[in-house]
Amino acid sequence: KEVKKLNLKKKTALITGASSGIGYEIAKCLVREGFNLVLTARNKSKLEAAAKTLSNKKNVIVDIVVADLHDPSAPQALYDYCQLKGYEISLLVNNAGYAIPSSFDKTPMEEEERFIRVLAIAVIALTKLFVRDMLVAGKGKIMMISSVAAFAPPSTIQTLYGPVKTFINRFSEGLNVNYNNRGITSTAVCPGYTVTNFHKASGVQEEMDRVPAFMKKTASSVAEEAVSATLKGKKVCVPSKTFKLIVLLLKVVPHSLFPFFSKRLAPGRYDKK
C-alpha cells in the first residue's frame, strides 16, 4: 500500500493502442521517464503481457483497460475509470489507429464511420475529457500520433487515411493556439514507414515490403523521438532525418511531380487504378 501511495504521486500517462507497435514502445519510453501508465487496447491478453513486462522494469503502476474505440461510449468509460482509480492523467497519448484495405467505392459507409470514430472522433472525445482536468491542474501534455501522410498528396490507396491525419495535425495545432498559454501543449507526431503489424493488418503489407530499407524505421526509434518532443512541448515531430527531409520536399516540390519520385519511395500509393 505504501508503494502505491508513492507511485500515485508520479505523473500518469494514458496510451491508446498500447498493446503493440508504436504505442507499446511509447509506453517503454515513458516508464524510463518515471510515468505511471494506463494502457488501453482491444486485446486483453496482449495488454496483460505488456503490463507485466513494463511493470517489472521500474517501480511504477501499470494498469490496463480493455476498450474498443469503435464504441462511442469508450472514451467516457476510459475517463471514468481513471477518475475512479484516482489517476490524474498528465499525458494523453492518442495512438490507436488502423487503415482500411479496400478501395473507397467498395467500403461500406458503416466501416468508414467506424474508421473515423477511432482515428478522429475518439481522439476528440478523449482530448476534450482530459484537457479539462489539465486546465484545472494548469499543465498537461497531449501526443497525437499522426503520419507523414498528413503532408503528402492524396493517395490511390487508403483514401481517407491521409485526410484524417491532416485533420489531426490541424486539431493539434488548434489545441496549442487555445491552451499553450494555460500550460498545455499538444504534439503531432508524424512518422513515416514504421516496421509494425500496422501494414499487414491494414492490407498493404505488399506495398510495405517494396519500400526501400533506408525508409523503414523501427517503432522504438519513432517512440523515442515522439516522447522527447512531447515532453519538450514541441508542436510537430517528424521522427528521423529521412522523413524530416521528405516532409520538407513535400512542402516545396509540386504535387504533380511527386508520383514520379514515389514509384521507388512509396510503391502503390500513386499507381493508376
PDB file of C-alpha atoms in Angstrom:
ATOM      1  CA  LYS A   1       0.000   0.000   0.000  1.00  0.00           C
ATOM      2  CA  GLU A   2       2.839   2.367   0.785  1.00  0.00           C
ATOM      3  CA  VAL A   3       4.362   1.768  -2.629  1.00  0.00           C
ATOM      4  CA  LYS A   4       1.055   2.558  -4.330  1.00  0.00           C
ATOM      5  CA  LYS A   5       0.691   5.804  -2.429  1.00  0.00           C
ATOM      6  CA  LEU A   6       4.200   6.782  -3.521  1.00  0.00           C
ATOM      7  CA  ASN A   7       3.542   5.801  -7.134  1.00  0.00           C
ATOM      8  CA  LEU A   8       0.291   7.733  -7.352  1.00  0.00           C
ATOM      9  CA  LYS A   9       2.262  10.924  -6.808  1.00  0.00           C
ATOM     10  CA  LYS A  10       4.081  10.287 -10.074  1.00  0.00           C
ATOM     11  CA  LYS A  11       2.989  11.545 -13.460  1.00  0.00           C
ATOM     12  CA  THR A  12       0.477   9.291 -15.206  1.00  0.00           C
ATOM     13  CA  ALA A  13       0.052   8.727 -18.929  1.00  0.00           C
ATOM     14  CA  LEU A  14      -2.898   7.171 -20.748  1.00  0.00           C
ATOM     15  CA  ILE A  15      -1.925   5.452 -24.003  1.00  0.00           C
ATOM     16  CA  THR A  16      -4.432   4.144 -26.538  1.00  0.00           C
ATOM     17  CA  GLY A  17      -3.443   1.300 -28.850  1.00  0.00           C
ATOM     18  CA  ALA A  18      -0.766   0.390 -26.319  1.00  0.00           C
ATOM     19  CA  SER A  19      -0.544  -3.386 -26.676  1.00  0.00           C
ATOM     20  CA  SER A  20       1.957  -3.386 -29.559  1.00  0.00           C
ATOM     21  CA  GLY A  21       3.845  -1.294 -32.110  1.00  0.00           C
ATOM     22  CA  ILE A  22       4.483   2.391 -31.552  1.00  0.00           C
ATOM     23  CA  GLY A  23       2.071   2.566 -28.615  1.00  0.00           C
ATOM     24  CA  TYR A  24       3.920  -0.146 -26.697  1.00  0.00           C
ATOM     25  CA  GLU A  25       7.307   1.436 -27.456  1.00  0.00           C
ATOM     26  CA  ILE A  26       5.994   4.795 -26.214  1.00  0.00           C
ATOM     27  CA  ALA A  27       4.958   3.028 -23.006  1.00  0.00           C
ATOM     28  CA  LYS A  28       8.501   1.683 -22.581  1.00  0.00           C
ATOM     29  CA  CYS A  29       9.955   5.172 -23.020  1.00  0.00           C
ATOM     30  CA  LEU A  30       7.540   6.676 -20.505  1.00  0.00           C
ATOM     31  CA  VAL A  31       8.383   4.013 -17.910  1.00  0.00           C
ATOM     32  CA  ARG A  32      12.006   5.126 -18.196  1.00  0.00           C
ATOM     33  CA  GLU A  33      10.801   8.683 -17.605  1.00  0.00           C
ATOM     34  CA  GLY A  34       9.087   7.540 -14.401  1.00  0.00           C
ATOM     35  CA  PHE A  35       5.470   7.719 -15.555  1.00  0.00           C
ATOM     36  CA  ASN A  36       2.700   5.546 -14.208  1.00  0.00           C
ATOM     37  CA  LEU A  37       0.764   4.088 -17.127  1.00  0.00           C
ATOM     38  CA  VAL A  38      -2.818   3.330 -18.055  1.00  0.00           C
ATOM     39  CA  LEU A  39      -2.720   1.176 -21.183  1.00  0.00           C
ATOM     40  CA  THR A  40      -5.745   0.555 -23.338  1.00  0.00           C
ATOM     41  CA  ALA A  41      -6.421  -1.562 -26.417  1.00  0.00           C
ATOM     42  CA  ARG A  42      -8.867  -4.219 -27.593  1.00  0.00           C
ATOM     43  CA  ASN A  43      -6.723  -7.310 -26.962  1.00  0.00           C
ATOM     44  CA  LYS A  44      -6.760  -8.261 -23.273  1.00  0.00           C
ATOM     45  CA  SER A  45      -4.027 -10.902 -23.430  1.00  0.00           C
ATOM     46  CA  LYS A  46      -1.614  -8.569 -25.230  1.00  0.00           C
ATOM     47  CA  LEU A  47      -2.362  -5.780 -22.761  1.00  0.00           C
ATOM     48  CA  GLU A  48      -1.720  -8.088 -19.817  1.00  0.00           C
ATOM     49  CA  ALA A  49       1.576  -9.251 -21.317  1.00  0.00           C
ATOM     50  CA  ALA A  50       2.646  -5.656 -21.965  1.00  0.00           C
ATOM     51  CA  ALA A  51       1.732  -4.554 -18.454  1.00  0.00           C
ATOM     52  CA  LYS A  52       3.631  -7.473 -16.903  1.00  0.00           C
ATOM     53  CA  THR A  53       6.781  -6.650 -18.847  1.00  0.00           C
ATOM     54  CA  LEU A  54       6.594  -2.918 -18.219  1.00  0.00           C
ATOM     55  CA  SER A  55       5.820  -3.145 -14.503  1.00  0.00           C
ATOM     56  CA  ASN A  56       8.905  -5.313 -13.992  1.00  0.00           C
ATOM     57  CA  LYS A  57      11.133  -2.611 -15.424  1.00  0.00           C
ATOM     58  CA  LYS A  58      10.712   0.030 -12.750  1.00  0.00           C
ATOM     59  CA  ASN A  59       8.718   0.889  -9.640  1.00  0.00           C
ATOM     60  CA  VAL A  60       5.667   2.204 -11.461  1.00  0.00           C
ATOM     61  CA  ILE A  61       1.982   1.399 -11.651  1.00  0.00           C
ATOM     62  CA  VAL A  62       0.941  -0.129 -14.989  1.00  0.00           C
ATOM     63  CA  ASP A  63      -2.808  -0.559 -15.235  1.00  0.00           C
ATOM     64  CA  ILE A  64      -4.819  -1.804 -18.202  1.00  0.00           C
ATOM     65  CA  VAL A  65      -8.305  -1.155 -19.535  1.00  0.00           C
ATOM     66  CA  VAL A  66      -9.726  -3.230 -22.364  1.00  0.00           C
ATOM     67  CA  ALA A  67     -11.607  -0.843 -24.638  1.00  0.00           C
ATOM     68  CA  ASP A  68     -12.711  -0.684 -28.255  1.00  0.00           C
ATOM     69  CA  LEU A  69     -12.672   2.874 -29.567  1.00  0.00           C
ATOM     70  CA  HIS A  70     -15.169   1.856 -32.237  1.00  0.00           C
ATOM     71  CA  ASP A  71     -17.647   2.045 -29.342  1.00  0.00           C
ATOM     72  CA  PRO A  72     -18.963   5.616 -28.883  1.00  0.00           C
ATOM     73  CA  SER A  73     -19.081   5.088 -25.109  1.00  0.00           C
ATOM     74  CA  ALA A  74     -15.411   4.030 -24.826  1.00  0.00           C
ATOM     75  CA  PRO A  75     -13.832   7.495 -24.268  1.00  0.00           C
ATOM     76  CA  GLN A  76     -16.174   8.297 -21.378  1.00  0.00           C
ATOM     77  CA  ALA A  77     -15.627   4.829 -19.902  1.00  0.00           C
ATOM     78  CA  LEU A  78     -11.846   5.326 -20.015  1.00  0.00           C
ATOM     79  CA  TYR A  79     -12.143   8.718 -18.363  1.00  0.00           C
ATOM     80  CA  ASP A  80     -14.487   7.382 -15.683  1.00  0.00           C
ATOM     81  CA  TYR A  81     -12.081   4.527 -14.930  1.00  0.00           C
ATOM     82  CA  CYS A  82      -9.200   6.949 -14.404  1.00  0.00           C
ATOM     83  CA  GLN A  83     -11.369   9.080 -12.143  1.00  0.00           C
ATOM     84  CA  LEU A  84     -12.445   6.027 -10.132  1.00  0.00           C
ATOM     85  CA  LYS A  85      -8.849   4.888  -9.643  1.00  0.00           C
ATOM     86  CA  GLY A  86      -7.593   8.364  -8.795  1.00  0.00           C
ATOM     87  CA  TYR A  87      -5.269   8.632 -11.784  1.00  0.00           C
ATOM     88  CA  GLU A  88      -4.518  12.233 -12.756  1.00  0.00           C
ATOM     89  CA  ILE A  89      -3.606  11.991 -16.432  1.00  0.00           C
ATOM     90  CA  SER A  90      -0.854  14.485 -17.174  1.00  0.00           C
ATOM     91  CA  LEU A  91      -0.006  12.991 -20.585  1.00  0.00           C
ATOM     92  CA  LEU A  92      -2.608  11.718 -23.041  1.00  0.00           C
ATOM     93  CA  VAL A  93      -1.276   9.654 -25.942  1.00  0.00           C
ATOM     94  CA  ASN A  94      -3.787   9.318 -28.798  1.00  0.00           C
ATOM     95  CA  ASN A  95      -2.123   6.477 -30.664  1.00  0.00           C
ATOM     96  CA  ALA A  96      -4.789   3.930 -31.642  1.00  0.00           C
ATOM     97  CA  GLY A  97      -5.384   3.592 -35.352  1.00  0.00           C
ATOM     98  CA  TYR A  98      -5.615   1.426 -38.424  1.00  0.00           C
ATOM     99  CA  ALA A  99      -6.316   1.776 -42.138  1.00  0.00           C
ATOM    100  CA  ILE A 100      -8.983   0.330 -44.412  1.00  0.00           C
ATOM    101  CA  PRO A 101      -7.561  -2.034 -47.088  1.00  0.00           C
ATOM    102  CA  SER A 102     -10.489  -1.932 -49.520  1.00  0.00           C
ATOM    103  CA  SER A 103     -10.996   0.842 -52.064  1.00  0.00           C
ATOM    104  CA  PHE A 104     -13.258   3.749 -51.168  1.00  0.00           C
ATOM    105  CA  ASP A 105     -16.079   2.781 -53.532  1.00  0.00           C
ATOM    106  CA  LYS A 106     -16.168  -0.771 -52.136  1.00  0.00           C
ATOM    107  CA  THR A 107     -16.038   0.134 -48.435  1.00  0.00           C
ATOM    108  CA  PRO A 108     -19.408   0.187 -46.628  1.00  0.00           C
ATOM    109  CA  MET A 109     -20.273   3.538 -45.102  1.00  0.00           C
ATOM    110  CA  GLU A 110     -20.555   1.843 -41.711  1.00  0.00           C
ATOM    111  CA  GLU A 111     -16.886   0.852 -41.917  1.00  0.00           C
ATOM    112  CA  GLU A 112     -15.859   4.391 -42.901  1.00  0.00           C
ATOM    113  CA  GLU A 113     -17.742   5.699 -39.851  1.00  0.00           C
ATOM    114  CA  ARG A 114     -16.004   3.172 -37.558  1.00  0.00           C
ATOM    115  CA  PHE A 115     -12.655   4.215 -39.009  1.00  0.00           C
ATOM    116  CA  ILE A 116     -13.316   7.922 -38.496  1.00  0.00           C
ATOM    117  CA  ARG A 117     -14.549   7.223 -34.973  1.00  0.00           C
ATOM    118  CA  VAL A 118     -11.304   5.519 -33.962  1.00  0.00           C
ATOM    119  CA  LEU A 119      -8.882   7.895 -35.691  1.00  0.00           C
ATOM    120  CA  ALA A 120     -10.723  11.177 -35.147  1.00  0.00           C
ATOM    121  CA  ILE A 121     -13.902  11.239 -33.057  1.00  0.00           C
ATOM    122  CA  ALA A 122     -12.438   9.181 -30.196  1.00  0.00           C
ATOM    123  CA  VAL A 123      -9.349  11.409 -30.277  1.00  0.00           C
ATOM    124  CA  ILE A 124     -11.549  14.496 -29.948  1.00  0.00           C
ATOM    125  CA  ALA A 125     -13.621  12.916 -27.176  1.00  0.00           C
ATOM    126  CA  LEU A 126     -10.659  11.753 -25.088  1.00  0.00           C
ATOM    127  CA  THR A 127      -8.874  15.064 -25.511  1.00  0.00           C
ATOM    128  CA  LYS A 128     -11.974  17.010 -24.535  1.00  0.00           C
ATOM    129  CA  LEU A 129     -12.443  14.934 -21.372  1.00  0.00           C
ATOM    130  CA  PHE A 130      -8.858  15.019 -20.143  1.00  0.00           C
ATOM    131  CA  VAL A 131      -7.950  18.553 -21.218  1.00  0.00           C
ATOM    132  CA  ARG A 132     -10.496  19.907 -18.746  1.00  0.00           C
ATOM    133  CA  ASP A 133      -8.597  18.305 -15.872  1.00  0.00           C
ATOM    134  CA  MET A 134      -5.318  19.559 -17.319  1.00  0.00           C
ATOM    135  CA  LEU A 135      -6.731  23.080 -17.314  1.00  0.00           C
ATOM    136  CA  VAL A 136      -7.596  22.735 -13.632  1.00  0.00           C
ATOM    137  CA  ALA A 137      -4.076  21.460 -12.922  1.00  0.00           C
ATOM    138  CA  GLY A 138      -2.547  24.249 -15.010  1.00  0.00           C
ATOM    139  CA  LYS A 139      -0.407  21.819 -17.003  1.00  0.00           C
ATOM    140  CA  GLY A 140      -0.614  18.812 -19.284  1.00  0.00           C
ATOM    141  CA  LYS A 141       0.690  17.258 -22.474  1.00  0.00           C
ATOM    142  CA  ILE A 142      -1.072  15.603 -25.390  1.00  0.00           C
ATOM    143  CA  MET A 143       0.558  13.419 -28.026  1.00  0.00           C
ATOM    144  CA  MET A 144      -1.239  12.836 -31.312  1.00  0.00           C
ATOM    145  CA  ILE A 145       0.151  10.023 -33.441  1.00  0.00           C
ATOM    146  CA  SER A 146      -0.381  11.390 -36.933  1.00  0.00           C
ATOM    147  CA  SER A 147       1.573  10.484 -40.081  1.00  0.00           C
ATOM    148  CA  VAL A 148       3.787  11.828 -42.849  1.00  0.00           C
ATOM    149  CA  ALA A 149       0.699  11.087 -44.960  1.00  0.00           C
ATOM    150  CA  ALA A 150      -0.750  14.299 -43.499  1.00  0.00           C
ATOM    151  CA  PHE A 151       1.717  16.246 -45.671  1.00  0.00           C
ATOM    152  CA  ALA A 152       1.595  14.043 -48.792  1.00  0.00           C
ATOM    153  CA  PRO A 153      -0.628  14.387 -51.859  1.00  0.00           C
ATOM    154  CA  PRO A 154      -3.822  12.297 -51.860  1.00  0.00           C
ATOM    155  CA  SER A 155      -3.078   8.613 -52.342  1.00  0.00           C
ATOM    156  CA  THR A 156      -4.706   5.981 -54.570  1.00  0.00           C
ATOM    157  CA  ILE A 157      -4.800   3.616 -51.563  1.00  0.00           C
ATOM    158  CA  GLN A 158      -6.408   4.209 -48.153  1.00  0.00           C
ATOM    159  CA  THR A 159      -8.326   7.217 -49.444  1.00  0.00           C
ATOM    160  CA  LEU A 160      -9.369   8.634 -46.066  1.00  0.00           C
ATOM    161  CA  TYR A 161      -6.189   7.930 -44.093  1.00  0.00           C
ATOM    162  CA  GLY A 162      -4.180  10.964 -45.234  1.00  0.00           C
ATOM    163  CA  PRO A 163      -7.074  13.443 -44.927  1.00  0.00           C
ATOM    164  CA  VAL A 164      -7.878  12.245 -41.399  1.00  0.00           C
ATOM    165  CA  LYS A 165      -4.228  12.611 -40.376  1.00  0.00           C
ATOM    166  CA  THR A 166      -4.203  16.109 -41.884  1.00  0.00           C
ATOM    167  CA  PHE A 167      -7.158  16.889 -39.638  1.00  0.00           C
ATOM    168  CA  ILE A 168      -5.275  15.500 -36.614  1.00  0.00           C
ATOM    169  CA  ASN A 169      -2.385  17.870 -37.324  1.00  0.00           C
ATOM    170  CA  ARG A 170      -4.726  20.839 -37.562  1.00  0.00           C
ATOM    171  CA  PHE A 171      -6.608  19.761 -34.437  1.00  0.00           C
ATOM    172  CA  SER A 172      -3.317  19.550 -32.523  1.00  0.00           C
ATOM    173  CA  GLU A 173      -2.364  22.984 -33.829  1.00  0.00           C
ATOM    174  CA  GLY A 174      -5.709  24.353 -32.650  1.00  0.00           C
ATOM    175  CA  LEU A 175      -5.173  22.961 -29.157  1.00  0.00           C
ATOM    176  CA  ASN A 176      -1.835  24.758 -28.976  1.00  0.00           C
ATOM    177  CA  VAL A 177      -3.377  28.035 -30.112  1.00  0.00           C
ATOM    178  CA  ASN A 178      -6.031  27.795 -27.414  1.00  0.00           C
ATOM    179  CA  TYR A 179      -4.176  26.266 -24.473  1.00  0.00           C
ATOM    180  CA  ASN A 180      -0.418  26.899 -24.675  1.00  0.00           C
ATOM    181  CA  ASN A 181      -0.862  29.978 -22.507  1.00  0.00           C
ATOM    182  CA  ARG A 182      -2.538  27.793 -19.873  1.00  0.00           C
ATOM    183  CA  GLY A 183       0.274  25.280 -19.543  1.00  0.00           C
ATOM    184  CA  ILE A 184      -0.906  22.652 -22.041  1.00  0.00           C
ATOM    185  CA  THR A 185       0.986  21.529 -25.143  1.00  0.00           C
ATOM    186  CA  SER A 186      -0.032  19.208 -27.970  1.00  0.00           C
ATOM    187  CA  THR A 187       2.493  17.431 -30.188  1.00  0.00           C
ATOM    188  CA  ALA A 188       1.563  15.983 -33.577  1.00  0.00           C
ATOM    189  CA  VAL A 189       3.927  13.073 -34.183  1.00  0.00           C
ATOM    190  CA  CYS A 190       4.212  12.265 -37.886  1.00  0.00           C
ATOM    191  CA  PRO A 191       6.143   9.050 -38.543  1.00  0.00           C
ATOM    192  CA  GLY A 192       6.802   7.651 -41.973  1.00  0.00           C
ATOM    193  CA  TYR A 193       7.085   3.956 -42.774  1.00  0.00           C
ATOM    194  CA  THR A 194       7.453   2.159 -39.444  1.00  0.00           C
ATOM    195  CA  VAL A 195       8.008  -1.568 -39.020  1.00  0.00           C
ATOM    196  CA  THR A 196       4.977  -2.767 -37.023  1.00  0.00           C
ATOM    197  CA  ASN A 197       1.968  -5.011 -37.636  1.00  0.00           C
ATOM    198  CA  PHE A 198       0.064  -1.962 -38.946  1.00  0.00           C
ATOM    199  CA  HIS A 199       0.627  -2.573 -42.660  1.00  0.00           C
ATOM    200  CA  LYS A 200      -0.262  -6.264 -42.515  1.00  0.00           C
ATOM    201  CA  ALA A 201      -3.418  -5.527 -40.522  1.00  0.00           C
ATOM    202  CA  SER A 202      -4.328  -2.745 -42.950  1.00  0.00           C
ATOM    203  CA  GLY A 203      -3.907  -4.897 -46.050  1.00  0.00           C
ATOM    204  CA  VAL A 204      -0.932  -3.059 -47.547  1.00  0.00           C
ATOM    205  CA  GLN A 205       1.957  -5.320 -46.483  1.00  0.00           C
ATOM    206  CA  GLU A 206       2.895  -5.910 -50.144  1.00  0.00           C
ATOM    207  CA  GLU A 207       3.458  -2.181 -50.642  1.00  0.00           C
ATOM    208  CA  MET A 208       5.423  -2.002 -47.373  1.00  0.00           C
ATOM    209  CA  ASP A 209       7.670  -4.871 -48.484  1.00  0.00           C
ATOM    210  CA  ARG A 210       8.609  -2.899 -51.613  1.00  0.00           C
ATOM    211  CA  VAL A 211       9.654   0.211 -49.671  1.00  0.00           C
ATOM    212  CA  PRO A 212      13.459   0.734 -49.640  1.00  0.00           C
ATOM    213  CA  ALA A 213      15.084  -0.435 -46.422  1.00  0.00           C
ATOM    214  CA  PHE A 214      16.506   3.011 -45.601  1.00  0.00           C
ATOM    215  CA  MET A 215      12.958   4.374 -45.357  1.00  0.00           C
ATOM    216  CA  LYS A 216      11.747   1.763 -42.869  1.00  0.00           C
ATOM    217  CA  LYS A 217      12.118   2.928 -39.267  1.00  0.00           C
ATOM    218  CA  THR A 218      11.766   0.949 -36.064  1.00  0.00           C
ATOM    219  CA  ALA A 219       8.881   1.575 -33.692  1.00  0.00           C
ATOM    220  CA  SER A 220      11.363   2.099 -30.842  1.00  0.00           C
ATOM    221  CA  SER A 221      13.235   4.908 -32.652  1.00  0.00           C
ATOM    222  CA  VAL A 222       9.943   6.606 -33.560  1.00  0.00           C
ATOM    223  CA  ALA A 223       8.740   6.346 -29.963  1.00  0.00           C
ATOM    224  CA  GLU A 224      11.939   7.804 -28.516  1.00  0.00           C
ATOM    225  CA  GLU A 225      11.721  10.893 -30.713  1.00  0.00           C
ATOM    226  CA  ALA A 226       7.988  11.200 -30.077  1.00  0.00           C
ATOM    227  CA  VAL A 227       8.347  11.114 -26.297  1.00  0.00           C
ATOM    228  CA  SER A 228      11.295  13.506 -26.299  1.00  0.00           C
ATOM    229  CA  ALA A 229       9.447  16.030 -28.485  1.00  0.00           C
ATOM    230  CA  THR A 230       6.249  15.778 -26.448  1.00  0.00           C
ATOM    231  CA  LEU A 231       7.955  16.262 -23.097  1.00  0.00           C
ATOM    232  CA  LYS A 232       9.713  19.321 -24.555  1.00  0.00           C
ATOM    233  CA  GLY A 233       6.362  20.698 -25.735  1.00  0.00           C
ATOM    234  CA  LYS A 234       7.202  20.725 -29.447  1.00  0.00           C
ATOM    235  CA  LYS A 235       4.249  21.303 -31.746  1.00  0.00           C
ATOM    236  CA  VAL A 236       5.245  18.871 -34.511  1.00  0.00           C
ATOM    237  CA  CYS A 237       7.606  15.909 -34.508  1.00  0.00           C
ATOM    238  CA  VAL A 238       8.691  14.111 -37.665  1.00  0.00           C
ATOM    239  CA  PRO A 239      10.861  11.208 -36.478  1.00  0.00           C
ATOM    240  CA  SER A 240      14.145  10.523 -38.342  1.00  0.00           C
ATOM    241  CA  LYS A 241      16.252  12.732 -40.580  1.00  0.00           C
ATOM    242  CA  THR A 242      14.996  10.776 -43.595  1.00  0.00           C
ATOM    243  CA  PHE A 243      11.386  11.799 -43.134  1.00  0.00           C
ATOM    244  CA  LYS A 244      12.221  15.317 -41.995  1.00  0.00           C
ATOM    245  CA  LEU A 245      13.813  15.757 -45.433  1.00  0.00           C
ATOM    246  CA  ILE A 246      10.875  14.094 -47.188  1.00  0.00           C
ATOM    247  CA  VAL A 247       8.369  16.367 -45.426  1.00  0.00           C
ATOM    248  CA  LEU A 248      10.459  19.378 -46.427  1.00  0.00           C
ATOM    249  CA  LEU A 249      10.419  18.196 -50.036  1.00  0.00           C
ATOM    250  CA  LEU A 250       6.680  17.576 -49.880  1.00  0.00           C
ATOM    251  CA  LYS A 251       6.239  21.223 -48.962  1.00  0.00           C
ATOM    252  CA  VAL A 252       8.301  22.574 -51.875  1.00  0.00           C
ATOM    253  CA  VAL A 253       8.037  20.007 -54.708  1.00  0.00           C
ATOM    254  CA  PRO A 254       4.905  20.446 -56.850  1.00  0.00           C
ATOM    255  CA  HIS A 255       2.428  17.666 -56.142  1.00  0.00           C
ATOM    256  CA  SER A 256       2.180  16.955 -59.862  1.00  0.00           C
ATOM    257  CA  LEU A 257       5.791  15.735 -59.804  1.00  0.00           C
ATOM    258  CA  PHE A 258       5.547  13.640 -56.681  1.00  0.00           C
ATOM    259  CA  PRO A 259       4.093  10.477 -58.299  1.00  0.00           C
ATOM    260  CA  PHE A 260       7.240  10.319 -60.483  1.00  0.00           C
ATOM    261  CA  PHE A 261       9.506  10.085 -57.408  1.00  0.00           C
ATOM    262  CA  SER A 262       7.146   7.909 -55.433  1.00  0.00           C
ATOM    263  CA  LYS A 263       7.414   4.824 -57.652  1.00  0.00           C
ATOM    264  CA  ARG A 264      10.535   3.788 -55.752  1.00  0.00           C
ATOM    265  CA  LEU A 265       9.959   5.530 -52.426  1.00  0.00           C
ATOM    266  CA  ALA A 266       6.245   4.865 -51.894  1.00  0.00           C
ATOM    267  CA  PRO A 267       5.208   1.859 -54.020  1.00  0.00           C
ATOM    268  CA  GLY A 268       1.496   1.559 -54.641  1.00  0.00           C
ATOM    269  CA  ARG A 269       0.473   4.921 -53.223  1.00  0.00           C
ATOM    270  CA  TYR A 270       0.136   6.659 -56.580  1.00  0.00           C
ATOM    271  CA  ASP A 271      -0.286   3.771 -59.010  1.00  0.00           C
ATOM    272  CA  LYS A 272      -3.006   4.287 -61.576  1.00  0.00           C
ATOM    273  CA  LYS A 273      -6.123   2.209 -60.930  1.00  0.00           C
TER     274      LYS A 273
END
